[in-house]
PDB file of C-alpha atoms in Angstrom:
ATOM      1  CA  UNK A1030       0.000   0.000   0.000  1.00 54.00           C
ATOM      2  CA  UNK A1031       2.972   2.535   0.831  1.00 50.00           C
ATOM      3  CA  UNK A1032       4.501   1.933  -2.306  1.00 49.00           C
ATOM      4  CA  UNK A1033       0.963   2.250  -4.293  1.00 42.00           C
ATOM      5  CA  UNK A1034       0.850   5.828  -2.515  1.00 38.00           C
ATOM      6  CA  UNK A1035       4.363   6.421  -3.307  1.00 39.00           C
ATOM      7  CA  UNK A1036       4.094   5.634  -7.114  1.00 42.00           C
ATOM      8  CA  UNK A1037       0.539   7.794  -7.174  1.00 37.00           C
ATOM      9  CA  UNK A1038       2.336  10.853  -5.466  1.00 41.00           C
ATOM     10  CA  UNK A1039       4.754  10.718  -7.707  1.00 42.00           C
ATOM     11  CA  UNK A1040       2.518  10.140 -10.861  1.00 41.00           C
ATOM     12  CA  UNK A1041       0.776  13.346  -9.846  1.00 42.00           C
ATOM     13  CA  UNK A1042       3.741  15.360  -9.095  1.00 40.00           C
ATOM     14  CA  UNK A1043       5.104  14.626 -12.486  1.00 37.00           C
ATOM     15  CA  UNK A1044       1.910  15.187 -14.299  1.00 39.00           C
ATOM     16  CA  UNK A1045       0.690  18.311 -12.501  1.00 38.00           C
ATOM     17  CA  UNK A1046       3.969  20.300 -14.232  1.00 39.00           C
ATOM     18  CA  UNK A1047       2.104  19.269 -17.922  1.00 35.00           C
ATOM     19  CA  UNK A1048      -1.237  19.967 -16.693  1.00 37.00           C
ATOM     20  CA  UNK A1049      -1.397  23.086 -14.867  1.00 37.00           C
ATOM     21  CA  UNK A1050      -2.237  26.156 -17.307  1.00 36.00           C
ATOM     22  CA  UNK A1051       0.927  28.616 -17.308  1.00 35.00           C
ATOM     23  CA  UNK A1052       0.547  32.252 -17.171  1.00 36.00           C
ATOM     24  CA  UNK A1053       3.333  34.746 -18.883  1.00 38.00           C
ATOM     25  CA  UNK A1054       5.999  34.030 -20.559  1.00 39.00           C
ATOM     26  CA  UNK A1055       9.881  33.343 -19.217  1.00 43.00           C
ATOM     27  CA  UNK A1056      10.114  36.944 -19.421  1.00 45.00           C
ATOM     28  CA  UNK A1057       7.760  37.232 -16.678  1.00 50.00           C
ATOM     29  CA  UNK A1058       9.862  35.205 -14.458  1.00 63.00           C
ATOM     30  CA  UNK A1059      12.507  37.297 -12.066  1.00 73.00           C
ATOM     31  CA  UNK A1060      16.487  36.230 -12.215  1.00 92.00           C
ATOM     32  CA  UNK A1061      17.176  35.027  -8.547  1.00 95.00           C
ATOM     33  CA  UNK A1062      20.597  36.588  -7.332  1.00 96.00           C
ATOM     34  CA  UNK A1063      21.713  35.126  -4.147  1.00 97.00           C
ATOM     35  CA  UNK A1064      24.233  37.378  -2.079  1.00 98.00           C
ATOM     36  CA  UNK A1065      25.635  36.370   0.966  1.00 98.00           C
ATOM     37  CA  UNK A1066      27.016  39.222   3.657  1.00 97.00           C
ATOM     38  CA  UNK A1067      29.569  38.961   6.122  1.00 95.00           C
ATOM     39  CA  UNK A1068      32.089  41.070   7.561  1.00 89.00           C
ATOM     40  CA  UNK A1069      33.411  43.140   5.250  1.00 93.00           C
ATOM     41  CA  UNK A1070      32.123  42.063   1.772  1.00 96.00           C
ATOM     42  CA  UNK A1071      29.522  40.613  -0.300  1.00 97.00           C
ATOM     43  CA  UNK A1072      29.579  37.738  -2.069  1.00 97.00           C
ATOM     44  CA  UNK A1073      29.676  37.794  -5.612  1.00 97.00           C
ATOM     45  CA  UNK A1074      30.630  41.580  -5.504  1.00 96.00           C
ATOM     46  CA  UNK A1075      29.885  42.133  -8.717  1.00 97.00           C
ATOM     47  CA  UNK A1076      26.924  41.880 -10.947  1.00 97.00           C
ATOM     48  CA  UNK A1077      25.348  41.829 -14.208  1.00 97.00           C
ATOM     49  CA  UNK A1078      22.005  41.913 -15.188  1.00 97.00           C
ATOM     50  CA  UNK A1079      19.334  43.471 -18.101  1.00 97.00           C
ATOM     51  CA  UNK A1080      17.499  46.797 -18.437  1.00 97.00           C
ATOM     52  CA  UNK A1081      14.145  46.076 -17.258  1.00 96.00           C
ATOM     53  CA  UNK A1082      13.822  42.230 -16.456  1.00 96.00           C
ATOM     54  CA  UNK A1083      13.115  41.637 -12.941  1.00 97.00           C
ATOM     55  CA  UNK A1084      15.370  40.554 -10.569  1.00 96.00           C
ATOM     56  CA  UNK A1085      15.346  38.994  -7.123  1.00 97.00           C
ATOM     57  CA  UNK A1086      17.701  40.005  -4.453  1.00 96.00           C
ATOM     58  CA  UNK A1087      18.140  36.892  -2.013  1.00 98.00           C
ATOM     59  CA  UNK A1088      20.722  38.521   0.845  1.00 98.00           C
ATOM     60  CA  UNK A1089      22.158  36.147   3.044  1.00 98.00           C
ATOM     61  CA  UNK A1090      23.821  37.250   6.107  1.00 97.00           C
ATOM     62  CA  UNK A1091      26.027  35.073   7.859  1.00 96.00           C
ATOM     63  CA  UNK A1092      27.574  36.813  10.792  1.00 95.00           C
ATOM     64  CA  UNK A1093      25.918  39.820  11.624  1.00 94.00           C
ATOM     65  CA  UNK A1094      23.013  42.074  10.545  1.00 96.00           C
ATOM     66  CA  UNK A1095      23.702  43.478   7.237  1.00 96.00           C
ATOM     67  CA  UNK A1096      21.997  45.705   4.495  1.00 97.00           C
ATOM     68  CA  UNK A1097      21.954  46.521   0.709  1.00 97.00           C
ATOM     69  CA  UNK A1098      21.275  49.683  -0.658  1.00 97.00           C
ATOM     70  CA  UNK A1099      21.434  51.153  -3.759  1.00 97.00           C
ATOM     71  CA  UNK A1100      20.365  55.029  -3.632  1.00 96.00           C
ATOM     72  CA  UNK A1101      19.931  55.047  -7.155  1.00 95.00           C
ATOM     73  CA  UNK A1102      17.690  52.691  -8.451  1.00 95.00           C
ATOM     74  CA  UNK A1103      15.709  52.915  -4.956  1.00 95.00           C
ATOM     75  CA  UNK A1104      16.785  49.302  -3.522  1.00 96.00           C
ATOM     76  CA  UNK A1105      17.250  48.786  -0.103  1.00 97.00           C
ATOM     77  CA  UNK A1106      17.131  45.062   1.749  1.00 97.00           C
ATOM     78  CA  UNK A1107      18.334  44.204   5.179  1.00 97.00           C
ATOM     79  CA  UNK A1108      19.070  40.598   6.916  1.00 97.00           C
ATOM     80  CA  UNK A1109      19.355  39.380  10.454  1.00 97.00           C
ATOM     81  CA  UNK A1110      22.353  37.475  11.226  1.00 96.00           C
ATOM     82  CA  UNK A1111      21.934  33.949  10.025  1.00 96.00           C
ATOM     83  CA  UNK A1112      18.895  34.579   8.064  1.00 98.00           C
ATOM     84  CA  UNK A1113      17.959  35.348   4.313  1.00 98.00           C
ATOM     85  CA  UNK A1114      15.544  38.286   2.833  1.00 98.00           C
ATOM     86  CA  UNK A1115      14.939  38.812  -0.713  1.00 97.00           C
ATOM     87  CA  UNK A1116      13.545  41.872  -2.459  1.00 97.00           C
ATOM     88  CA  UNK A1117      12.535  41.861  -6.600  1.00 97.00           C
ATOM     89  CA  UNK A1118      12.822  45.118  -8.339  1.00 97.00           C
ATOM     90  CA  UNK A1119      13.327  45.969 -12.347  1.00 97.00           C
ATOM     91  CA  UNK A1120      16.081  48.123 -13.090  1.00 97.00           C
ATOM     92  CA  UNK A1121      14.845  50.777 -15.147  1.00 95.00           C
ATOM     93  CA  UNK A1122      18.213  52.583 -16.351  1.00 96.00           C
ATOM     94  CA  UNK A1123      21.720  51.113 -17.867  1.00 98.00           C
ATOM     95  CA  UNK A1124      24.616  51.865 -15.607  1.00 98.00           C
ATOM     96  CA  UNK A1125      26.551  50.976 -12.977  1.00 98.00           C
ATOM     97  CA  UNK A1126      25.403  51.350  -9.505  1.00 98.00           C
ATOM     98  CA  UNK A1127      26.854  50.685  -6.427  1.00 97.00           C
ATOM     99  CA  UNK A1128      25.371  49.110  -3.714  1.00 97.00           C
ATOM    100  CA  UNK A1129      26.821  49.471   0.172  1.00 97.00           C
ATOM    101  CA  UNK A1130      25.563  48.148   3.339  1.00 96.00           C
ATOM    102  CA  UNK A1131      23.151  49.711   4.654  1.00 96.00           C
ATOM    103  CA  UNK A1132      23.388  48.203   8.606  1.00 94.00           C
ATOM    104  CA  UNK A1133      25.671  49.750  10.245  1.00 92.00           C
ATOM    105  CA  UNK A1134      27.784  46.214  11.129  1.00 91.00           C
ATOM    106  CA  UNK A1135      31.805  46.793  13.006  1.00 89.00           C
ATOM    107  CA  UNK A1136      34.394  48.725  11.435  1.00 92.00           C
ATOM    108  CA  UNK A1137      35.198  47.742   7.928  1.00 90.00           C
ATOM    109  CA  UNK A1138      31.048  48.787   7.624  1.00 92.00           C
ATOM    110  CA  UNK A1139      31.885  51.509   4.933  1.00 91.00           C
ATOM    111  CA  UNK A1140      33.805  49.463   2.674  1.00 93.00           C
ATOM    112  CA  UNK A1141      31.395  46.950   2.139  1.00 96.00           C
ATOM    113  CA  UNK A1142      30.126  47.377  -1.484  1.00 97.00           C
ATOM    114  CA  UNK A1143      28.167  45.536  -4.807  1.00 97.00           C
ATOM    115  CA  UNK A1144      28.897  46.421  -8.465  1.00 98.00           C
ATOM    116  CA  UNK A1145      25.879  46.160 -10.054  1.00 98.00           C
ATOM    117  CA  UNK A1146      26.434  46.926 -13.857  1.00 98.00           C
ATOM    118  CA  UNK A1147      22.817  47.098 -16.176  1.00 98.00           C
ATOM    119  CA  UNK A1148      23.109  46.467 -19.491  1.00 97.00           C
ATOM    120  CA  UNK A1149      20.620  47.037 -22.628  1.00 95.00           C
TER     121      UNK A1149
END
């Protein structure tokens, strides 16, 4: 019986990704960018991405609360030590924007920075 259950779990796992009606296109879908803070960087430190396709932030911080703002394109994020928080935003203008913590975290705080470079 637990393998019946198994095998029909399965069966409508599998099926369910065929069956289900799927709204927008890839497009639609936000590029997931996962970031992880600690004293005094973040990691990757620098980042590409396109003019107007949505992104998600995922900021990670590992050993004290950190932030990630960038003035410009009106970003701003903030973790607790040992936990994630994501924010999605479109970038609306080609450049590149640095991004600095934003949580005021021990004494290498101001030289913690992301290159974020937006491309056509």
């Amino acid at each position: 019986m637990k393998t019946f259950l198994l095998a029909l779990l399965a069966f409508a796992t599998v099926s369910s990704a065929f069956l289900l009606p799927r709204s927008g296109s890839a497009q639609d879908a936000s590029h997931r960018i996962a970031v992880v803070a600690k004293r005094f960087e973040f990691s990757p430190g620098d980042v590409t991405v396109k003019k107007g396709v949505p992104i998600t932030l995922a900021l990670t911080s590992q050993d004290a609360d950190h932030g990630l703002k960038f003035k410009e394109l009106n970003v701003n994020i903030s973790a607790k030590k040992g936990h994630t928080s994501e924010v999605t935003f479109t970038p609306d203008k080609v450049g590149t924007f640095t991004g600095q913590c934003s949580v005021f975290c021990g004494s290498g705080h101001g030289s913690m920075r992301l290159t974020l470079h937006v491309t056509e």
